[in-house]
Short mmCIF file of C-alpha atoms and ligand atoms in Angstrom, two decimals:
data_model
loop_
_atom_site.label_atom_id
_atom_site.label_comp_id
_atom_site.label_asym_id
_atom_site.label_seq_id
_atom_site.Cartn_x
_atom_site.Cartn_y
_atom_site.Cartn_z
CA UNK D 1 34.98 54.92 -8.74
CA UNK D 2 31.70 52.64 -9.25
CA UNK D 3 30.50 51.01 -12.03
CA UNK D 4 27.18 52.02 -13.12
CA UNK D 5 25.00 49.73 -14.73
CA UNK D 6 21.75 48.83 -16.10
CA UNK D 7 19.82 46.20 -18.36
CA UNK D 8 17.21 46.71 -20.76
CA UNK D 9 15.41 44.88 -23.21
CA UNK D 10 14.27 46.12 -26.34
CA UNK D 11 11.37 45.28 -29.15
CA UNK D 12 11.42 44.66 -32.96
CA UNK D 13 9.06 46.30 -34.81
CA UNK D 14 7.04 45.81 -37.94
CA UNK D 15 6.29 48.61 -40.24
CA UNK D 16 2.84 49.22 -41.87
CA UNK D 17 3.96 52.16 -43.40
CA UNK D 18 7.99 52.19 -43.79
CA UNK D 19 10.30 54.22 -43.31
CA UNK D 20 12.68 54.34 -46.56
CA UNK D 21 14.91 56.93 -47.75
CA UNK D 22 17.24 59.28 -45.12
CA UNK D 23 17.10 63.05 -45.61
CA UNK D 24 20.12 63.41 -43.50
CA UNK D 25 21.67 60.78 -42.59
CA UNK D 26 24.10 62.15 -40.10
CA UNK D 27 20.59 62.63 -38.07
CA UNK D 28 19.44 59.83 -39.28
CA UNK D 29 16.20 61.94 -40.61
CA UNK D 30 13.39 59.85 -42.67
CA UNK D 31 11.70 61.58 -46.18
CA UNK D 32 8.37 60.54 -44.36
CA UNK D 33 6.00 59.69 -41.25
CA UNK D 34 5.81 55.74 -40.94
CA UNK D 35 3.68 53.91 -38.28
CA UNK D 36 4.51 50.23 -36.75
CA UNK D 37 3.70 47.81 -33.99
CA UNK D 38 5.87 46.59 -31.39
CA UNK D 39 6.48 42.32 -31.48
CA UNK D 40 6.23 41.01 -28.19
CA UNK D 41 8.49 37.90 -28.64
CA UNK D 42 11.15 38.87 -30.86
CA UNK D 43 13.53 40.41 -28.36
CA UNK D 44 16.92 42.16 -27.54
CA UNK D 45 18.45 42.16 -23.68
CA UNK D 46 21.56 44.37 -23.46
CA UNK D 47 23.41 45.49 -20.19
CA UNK D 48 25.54 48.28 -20.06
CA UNK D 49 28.20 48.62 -17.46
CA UNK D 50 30.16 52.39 -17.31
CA UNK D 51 33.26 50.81 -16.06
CA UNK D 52 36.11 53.60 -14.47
CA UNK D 53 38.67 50.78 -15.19
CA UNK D 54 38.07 50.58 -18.67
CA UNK D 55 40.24 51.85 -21.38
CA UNK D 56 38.65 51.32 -24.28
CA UNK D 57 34.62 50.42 -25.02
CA UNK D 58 33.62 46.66 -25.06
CA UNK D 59 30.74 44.96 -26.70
CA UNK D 60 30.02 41.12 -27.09
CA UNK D 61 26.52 40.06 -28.85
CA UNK D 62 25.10 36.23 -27.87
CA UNK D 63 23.12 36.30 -31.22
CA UNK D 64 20.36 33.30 -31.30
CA UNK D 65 22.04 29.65 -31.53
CA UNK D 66 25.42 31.18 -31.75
CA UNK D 67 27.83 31.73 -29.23
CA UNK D 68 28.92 34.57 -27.59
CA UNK D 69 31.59 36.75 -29.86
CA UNK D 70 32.93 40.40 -29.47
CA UNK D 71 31.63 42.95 -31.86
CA UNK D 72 34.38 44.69 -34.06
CA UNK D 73 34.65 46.81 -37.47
CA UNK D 74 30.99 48.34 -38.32
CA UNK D 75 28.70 46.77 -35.34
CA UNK D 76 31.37 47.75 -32.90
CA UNK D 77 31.56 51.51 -34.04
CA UNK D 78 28.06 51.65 -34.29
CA UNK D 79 27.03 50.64 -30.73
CA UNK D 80 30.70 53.17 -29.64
CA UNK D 81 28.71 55.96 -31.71
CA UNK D 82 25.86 55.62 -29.56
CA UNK D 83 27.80 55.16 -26.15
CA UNK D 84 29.31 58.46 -26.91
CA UNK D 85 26.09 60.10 -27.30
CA UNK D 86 24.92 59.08 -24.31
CA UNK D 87 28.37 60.00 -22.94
CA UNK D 88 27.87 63.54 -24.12
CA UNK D 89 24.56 63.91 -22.56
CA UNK D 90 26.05 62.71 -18.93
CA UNK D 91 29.28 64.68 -19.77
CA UNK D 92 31.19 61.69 -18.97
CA UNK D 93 34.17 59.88 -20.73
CA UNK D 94 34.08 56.28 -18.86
CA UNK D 95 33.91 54.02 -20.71
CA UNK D 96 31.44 51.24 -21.40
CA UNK D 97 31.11 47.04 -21.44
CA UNK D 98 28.06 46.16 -23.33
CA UNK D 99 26.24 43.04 -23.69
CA UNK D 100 23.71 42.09 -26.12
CA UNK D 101 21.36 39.31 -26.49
CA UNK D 102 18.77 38.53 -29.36
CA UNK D 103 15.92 35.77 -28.67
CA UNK D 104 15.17 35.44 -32.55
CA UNK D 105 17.21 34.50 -35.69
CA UNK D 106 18.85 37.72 -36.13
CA UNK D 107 19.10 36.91 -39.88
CA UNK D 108 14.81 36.43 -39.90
CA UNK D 109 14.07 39.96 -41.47
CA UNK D 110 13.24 40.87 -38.16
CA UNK D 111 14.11 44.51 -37.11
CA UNK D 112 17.21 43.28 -35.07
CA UNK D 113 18.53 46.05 -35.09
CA UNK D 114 15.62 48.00 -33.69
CA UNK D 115 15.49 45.87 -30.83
CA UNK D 116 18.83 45.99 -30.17
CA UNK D 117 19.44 50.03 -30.52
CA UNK D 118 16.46 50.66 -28.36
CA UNK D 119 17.50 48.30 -25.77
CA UNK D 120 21.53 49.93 -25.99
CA UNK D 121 20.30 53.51 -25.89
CA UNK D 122 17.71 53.24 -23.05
CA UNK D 123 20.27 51.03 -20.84
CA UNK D 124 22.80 53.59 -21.31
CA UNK D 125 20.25 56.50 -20.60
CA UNK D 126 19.56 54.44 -16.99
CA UNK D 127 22.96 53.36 -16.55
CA UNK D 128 23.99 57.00 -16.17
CA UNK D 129 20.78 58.76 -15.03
CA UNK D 130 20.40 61.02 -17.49
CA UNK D 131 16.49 62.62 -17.31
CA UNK D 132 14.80 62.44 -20.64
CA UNK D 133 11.22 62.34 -21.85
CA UNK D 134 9.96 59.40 -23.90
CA UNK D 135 10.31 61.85 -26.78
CA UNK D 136 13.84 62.40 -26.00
CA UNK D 137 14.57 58.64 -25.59
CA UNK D 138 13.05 58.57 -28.89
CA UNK D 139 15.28 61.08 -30.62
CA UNK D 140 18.64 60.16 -29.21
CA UNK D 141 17.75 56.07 -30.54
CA UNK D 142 17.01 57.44 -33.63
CA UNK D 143 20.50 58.79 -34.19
CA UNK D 144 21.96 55.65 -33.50
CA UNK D 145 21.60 55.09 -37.59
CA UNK D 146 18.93 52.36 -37.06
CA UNK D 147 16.20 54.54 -37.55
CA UNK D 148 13.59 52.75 -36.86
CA UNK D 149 14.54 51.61 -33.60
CA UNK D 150 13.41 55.01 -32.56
CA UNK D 151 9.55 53.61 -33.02
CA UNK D 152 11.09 50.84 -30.60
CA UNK D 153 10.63 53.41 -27.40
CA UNK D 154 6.81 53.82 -27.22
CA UNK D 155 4.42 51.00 -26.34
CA UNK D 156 2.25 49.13 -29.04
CA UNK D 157 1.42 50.66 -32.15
CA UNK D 158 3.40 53.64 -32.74
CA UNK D 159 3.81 56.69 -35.04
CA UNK D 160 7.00 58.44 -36.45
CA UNK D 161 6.49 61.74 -36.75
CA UNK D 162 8.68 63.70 -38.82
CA UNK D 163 8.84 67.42 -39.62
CA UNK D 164 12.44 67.25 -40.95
CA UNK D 165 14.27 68.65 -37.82
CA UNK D 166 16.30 66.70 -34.99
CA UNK D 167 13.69 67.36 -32.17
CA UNK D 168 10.22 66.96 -34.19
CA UNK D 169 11.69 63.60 -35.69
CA UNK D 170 10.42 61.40 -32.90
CA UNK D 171 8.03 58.85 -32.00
CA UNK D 172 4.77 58.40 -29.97
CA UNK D 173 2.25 55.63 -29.17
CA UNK D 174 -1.06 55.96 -30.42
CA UNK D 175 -2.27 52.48 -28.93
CA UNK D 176 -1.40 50.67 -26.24
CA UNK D 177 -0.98 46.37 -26.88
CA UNK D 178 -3.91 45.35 -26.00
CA UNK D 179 -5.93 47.94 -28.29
CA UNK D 180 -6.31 45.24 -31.29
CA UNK D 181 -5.60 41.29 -31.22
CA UNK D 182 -3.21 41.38 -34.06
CA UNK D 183 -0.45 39.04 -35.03
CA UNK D 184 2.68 39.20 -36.77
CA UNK D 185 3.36 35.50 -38.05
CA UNK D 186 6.55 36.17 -40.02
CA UNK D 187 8.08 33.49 -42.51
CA UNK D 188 10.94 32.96 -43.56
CA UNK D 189 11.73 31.96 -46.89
CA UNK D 190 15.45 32.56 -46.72
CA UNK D 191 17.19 33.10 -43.49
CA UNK D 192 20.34 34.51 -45.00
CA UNK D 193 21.90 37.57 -44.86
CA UNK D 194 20.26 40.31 -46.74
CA UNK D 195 21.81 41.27 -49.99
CA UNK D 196 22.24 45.18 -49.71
CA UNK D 197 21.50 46.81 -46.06
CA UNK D 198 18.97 49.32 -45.14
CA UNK D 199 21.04 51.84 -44.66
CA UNK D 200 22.44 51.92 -47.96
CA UNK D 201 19.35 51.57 -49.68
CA UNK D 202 18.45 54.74 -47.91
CA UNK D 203 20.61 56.62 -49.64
CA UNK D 204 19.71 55.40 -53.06
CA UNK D 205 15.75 56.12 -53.04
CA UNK D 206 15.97 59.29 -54.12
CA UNK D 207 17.78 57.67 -57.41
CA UNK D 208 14.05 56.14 -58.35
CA UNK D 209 11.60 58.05 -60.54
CA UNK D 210 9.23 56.55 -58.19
CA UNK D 211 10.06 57.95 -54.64
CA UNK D 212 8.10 61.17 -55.47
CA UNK D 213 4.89 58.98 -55.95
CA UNK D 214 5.73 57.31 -53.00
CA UNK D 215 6.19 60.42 -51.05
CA UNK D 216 2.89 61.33 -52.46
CA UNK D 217 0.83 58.16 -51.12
CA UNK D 218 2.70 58.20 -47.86
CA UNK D 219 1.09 61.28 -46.38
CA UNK D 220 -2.61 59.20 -47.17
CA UNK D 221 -1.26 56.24 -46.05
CA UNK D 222 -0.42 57.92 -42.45
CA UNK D 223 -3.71 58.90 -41.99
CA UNK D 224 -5.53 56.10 -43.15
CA UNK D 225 -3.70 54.07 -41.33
CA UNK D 226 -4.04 55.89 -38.06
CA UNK D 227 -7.60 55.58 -38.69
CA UNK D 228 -7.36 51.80 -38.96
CA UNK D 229 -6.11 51.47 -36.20
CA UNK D 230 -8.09 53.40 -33.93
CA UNK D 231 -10.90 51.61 -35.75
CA UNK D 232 -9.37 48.36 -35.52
CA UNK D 233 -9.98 47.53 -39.21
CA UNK D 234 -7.94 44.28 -40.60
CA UNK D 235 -9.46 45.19 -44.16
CA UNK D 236 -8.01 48.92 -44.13
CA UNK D 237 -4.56 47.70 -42.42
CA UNK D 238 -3.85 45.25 -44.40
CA UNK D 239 -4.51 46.58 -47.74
CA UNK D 240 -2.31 49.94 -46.35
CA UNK D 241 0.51 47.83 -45.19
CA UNK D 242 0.52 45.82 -49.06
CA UNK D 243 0.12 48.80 -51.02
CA UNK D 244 2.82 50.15 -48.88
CA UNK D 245 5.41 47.30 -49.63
CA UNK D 246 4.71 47.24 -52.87
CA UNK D 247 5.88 50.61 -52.79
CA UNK D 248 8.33 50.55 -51.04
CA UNK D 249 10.02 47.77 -53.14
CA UNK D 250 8.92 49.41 -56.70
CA UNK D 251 11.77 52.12 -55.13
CA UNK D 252 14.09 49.73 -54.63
CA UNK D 253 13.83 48.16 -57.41
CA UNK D 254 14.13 51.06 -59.36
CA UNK D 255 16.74 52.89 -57.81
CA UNK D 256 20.16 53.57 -59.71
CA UNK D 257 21.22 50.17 -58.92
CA UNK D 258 18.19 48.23 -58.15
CA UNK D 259 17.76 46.33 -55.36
CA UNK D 260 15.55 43.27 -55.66
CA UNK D 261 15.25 41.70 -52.31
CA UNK D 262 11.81 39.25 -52.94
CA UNK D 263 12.45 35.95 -54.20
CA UNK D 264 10.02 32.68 -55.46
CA UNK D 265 9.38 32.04 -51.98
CA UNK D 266 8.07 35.85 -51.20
CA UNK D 267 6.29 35.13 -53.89
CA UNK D 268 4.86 31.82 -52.76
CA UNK D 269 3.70 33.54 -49.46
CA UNK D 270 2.02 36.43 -50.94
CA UNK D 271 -0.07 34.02 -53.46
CA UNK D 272 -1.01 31.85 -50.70
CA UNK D 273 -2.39 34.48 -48.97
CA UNK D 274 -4.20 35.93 -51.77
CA UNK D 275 -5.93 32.36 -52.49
CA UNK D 276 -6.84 31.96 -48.37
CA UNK D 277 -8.69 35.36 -48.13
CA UNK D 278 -10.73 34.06 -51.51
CA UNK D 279 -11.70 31.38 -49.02
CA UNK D 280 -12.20 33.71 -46.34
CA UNK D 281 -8.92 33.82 -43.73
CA UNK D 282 -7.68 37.36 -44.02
CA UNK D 283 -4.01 37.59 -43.89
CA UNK D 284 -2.02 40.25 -45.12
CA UNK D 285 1.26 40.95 -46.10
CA UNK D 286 4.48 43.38 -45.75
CA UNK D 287 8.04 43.12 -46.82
CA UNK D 288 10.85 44.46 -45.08
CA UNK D 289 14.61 44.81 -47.10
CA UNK D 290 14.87 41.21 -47.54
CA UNK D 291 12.55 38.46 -48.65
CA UNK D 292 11.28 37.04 -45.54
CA UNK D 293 7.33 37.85 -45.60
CA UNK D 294 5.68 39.43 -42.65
CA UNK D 295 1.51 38.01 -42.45
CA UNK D 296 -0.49 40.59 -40.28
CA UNK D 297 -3.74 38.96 -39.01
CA UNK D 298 -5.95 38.75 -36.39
CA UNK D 299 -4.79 36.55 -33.55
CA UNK D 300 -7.76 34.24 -33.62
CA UNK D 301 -6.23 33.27 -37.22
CA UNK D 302 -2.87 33.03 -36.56
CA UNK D 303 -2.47 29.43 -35.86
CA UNK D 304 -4.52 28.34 -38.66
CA UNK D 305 -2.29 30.88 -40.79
CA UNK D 306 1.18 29.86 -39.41
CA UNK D 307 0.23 26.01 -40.16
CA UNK D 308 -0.28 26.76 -43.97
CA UNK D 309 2.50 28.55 -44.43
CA UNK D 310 4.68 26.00 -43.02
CA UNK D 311 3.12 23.79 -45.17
CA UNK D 312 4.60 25.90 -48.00
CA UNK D 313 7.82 23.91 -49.38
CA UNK D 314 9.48 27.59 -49.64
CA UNK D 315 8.37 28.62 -46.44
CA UNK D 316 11.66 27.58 -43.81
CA UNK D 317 9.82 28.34 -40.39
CA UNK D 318 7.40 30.76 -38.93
CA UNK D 319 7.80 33.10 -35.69
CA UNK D 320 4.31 34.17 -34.58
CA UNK D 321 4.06 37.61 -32.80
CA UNK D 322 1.58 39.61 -31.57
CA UNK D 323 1.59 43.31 -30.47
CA UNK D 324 4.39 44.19 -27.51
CA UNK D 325 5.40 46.78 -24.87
CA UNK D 326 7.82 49.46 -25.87
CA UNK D 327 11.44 48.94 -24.41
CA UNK D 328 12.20 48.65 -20.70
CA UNK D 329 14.33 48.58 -18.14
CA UNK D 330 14.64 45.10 -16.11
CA UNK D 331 17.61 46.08 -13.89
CA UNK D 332 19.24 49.30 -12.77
CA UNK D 333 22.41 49.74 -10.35
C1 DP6 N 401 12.54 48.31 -44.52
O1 DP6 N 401 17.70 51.73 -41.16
O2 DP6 N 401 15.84 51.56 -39.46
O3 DP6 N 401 12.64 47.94 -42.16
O4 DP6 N 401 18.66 48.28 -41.37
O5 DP6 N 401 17.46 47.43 -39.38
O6 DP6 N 401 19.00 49.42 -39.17
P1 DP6 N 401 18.08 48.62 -40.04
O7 DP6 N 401 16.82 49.49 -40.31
P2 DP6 N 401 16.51 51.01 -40.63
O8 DP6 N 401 15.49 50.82 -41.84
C2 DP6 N 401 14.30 50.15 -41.72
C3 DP6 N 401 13.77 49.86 -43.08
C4 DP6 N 401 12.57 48.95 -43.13
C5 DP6 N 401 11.25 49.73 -42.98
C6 DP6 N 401 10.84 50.15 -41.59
O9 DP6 N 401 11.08 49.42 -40.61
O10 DP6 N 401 10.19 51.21 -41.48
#
């Protein structure tokens, strides 16, 4: 009877192209293709021990600046969910202790919960052995309900692809890090909770008389994209990755209710930007489902870029990222 254990730590991710609206949500099956890049310092460590003397799963989170608490009610059930995928897969029923850690504000509008789904599902995978492709990897995180985590599993910039069925729902790299010198400088205008979650939002798109127009520009938006970033073009990305928020957001904002997540601080950011690249520093923006503003730019820019926006009396702090591994193991046994 031995415990079987292993650690892994997992990326956020930021989205040029989102993913927004589920098809199936038992699945956990996008609408449409999105494409994002790993952050390399915003990160999630979790350990999972398979524990014979357990009776029942455990799960503690050490969120940033907080103490350590047990997870119960929705985040419990989630991360249980995905154990017992796993658990299926390994045709075991031991159960599990897990332990979480995030490096970042987890209340940033930072994919926290990408990190910390990719980091669960591929320390489970290890903990137990079980032999699956990246693709796989990709597929079972996917189901966890945190979709995007799923675009956690490859290295650097990476592509959803999604023909509406379980297996060809996955994700792939199409760079490695160290393809482009991009940053991620992300600012945070309001670092409290978000107002309506993700995953209910998903459900909602198809309420908008816009989510057929934005199924429409999505498929050009894939391709263009992919084409940016094989050419490493900071004009073509970034104009993709605001056209795309916009977007995005027009949905939400139009869905039956409305969401409206931006505030007079998101607003701040994205005319500060729009006066710098009239004075020639190119940075870019994209929203996620709250109104913290993520500023893609080249590296060589980021500094400059991080020190005006914290000069920005809405702007709270900054985190600057630049383009990270996929998730990995660090220990195993
Ligand atoms: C706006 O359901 O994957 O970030 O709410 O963090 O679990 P969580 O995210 P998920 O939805 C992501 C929505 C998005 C866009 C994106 O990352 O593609």
């Amino acid at each position: 009877m031995t415990i079987r254990r292993a650690t892994a730590i997992g990326p956020a991710n930021i989205a040029f192209v989102k993913y927004w609206g589920v098809q199936d949500a038992a699945l956990t099956l996008p609408y449409n293709e999105s494409l994002s890049m790993n952050l390399d310092r915003c990160l999630t460590t979790t350990t999972v021990e398979f524990d014979p003397a357990l009776n029942a799963d455990e799960v503690t989170l050490k969120l940033h600046g907080q103490d350590e608490q047990p997870a119960t009610g929705r985040p419990f059930d989630r991360v249980a969910a995905q154990l017992d995928r796993v658990r299926a897969l390994a045709n075991i029923e031991t159960q599990a202790r897990v332990r979480s850690e995030n490096n970042f504000p987890s209340d940033a509008g930072i994919a926290s919960s990408a990190a910390a789904f990719s980091a669960l599902t591929l320390a489970a995978v290890a903990a137990l052995g079980v032999d699956l492709s990246e693709r796989e990897l990709s597929v079972l995180t996917r189901r966890s309900g945190s979709g995007s985590a799923c675009r956690s599993i490859p290295t650097g910039f990476v592509y959803w692809r999604n023909d509406g069925t379980d297996a060809g729902s996955y994700a792939e790299s199409v760079a490695p890090p160290e393809h482009w010198a991009l940053a991620d400088v992300v600012a945070v205008v309001d670092p409290g909770v978000k107002s309506v979650t993700s995953a209910d939002n998903h459900r909602l798109t198809a309420t908008s008389p816009y989510f057929p127009v934005r199924l429409q520009e999505v498929l050009g938006r894939v391709e263009q994209t992919l084409t940016a970033i094989r050419d490493r073009d900071l004009g073509q990305l970034g104009a993709i990755c605001e056209a795309d928020a916009v977007s995005m957001h027009v949905v939400s904002m139009t869905a039956i209710p409305p969401t409206f997540y931006w505030n007079a601080g998101t607003m701040a950011v994205i005319h500060g930007l729009r006066r710098w690249r009239n004075e020639g520093l190119f940075g870019y923006f994209t929203i996620d489902a709250g109104p913290n503003v993520h500023v893609i730019c080249a590296q060589q820019d980021a500094a400059e870029i991080e020190q005006r926006l914290r000069a920005l009396p809405e702007v709270q702090f900054t985190i600057a990222n630049g383009p990270g591994a996929g998730a990995r193991i660090v220990e195993q046994g």
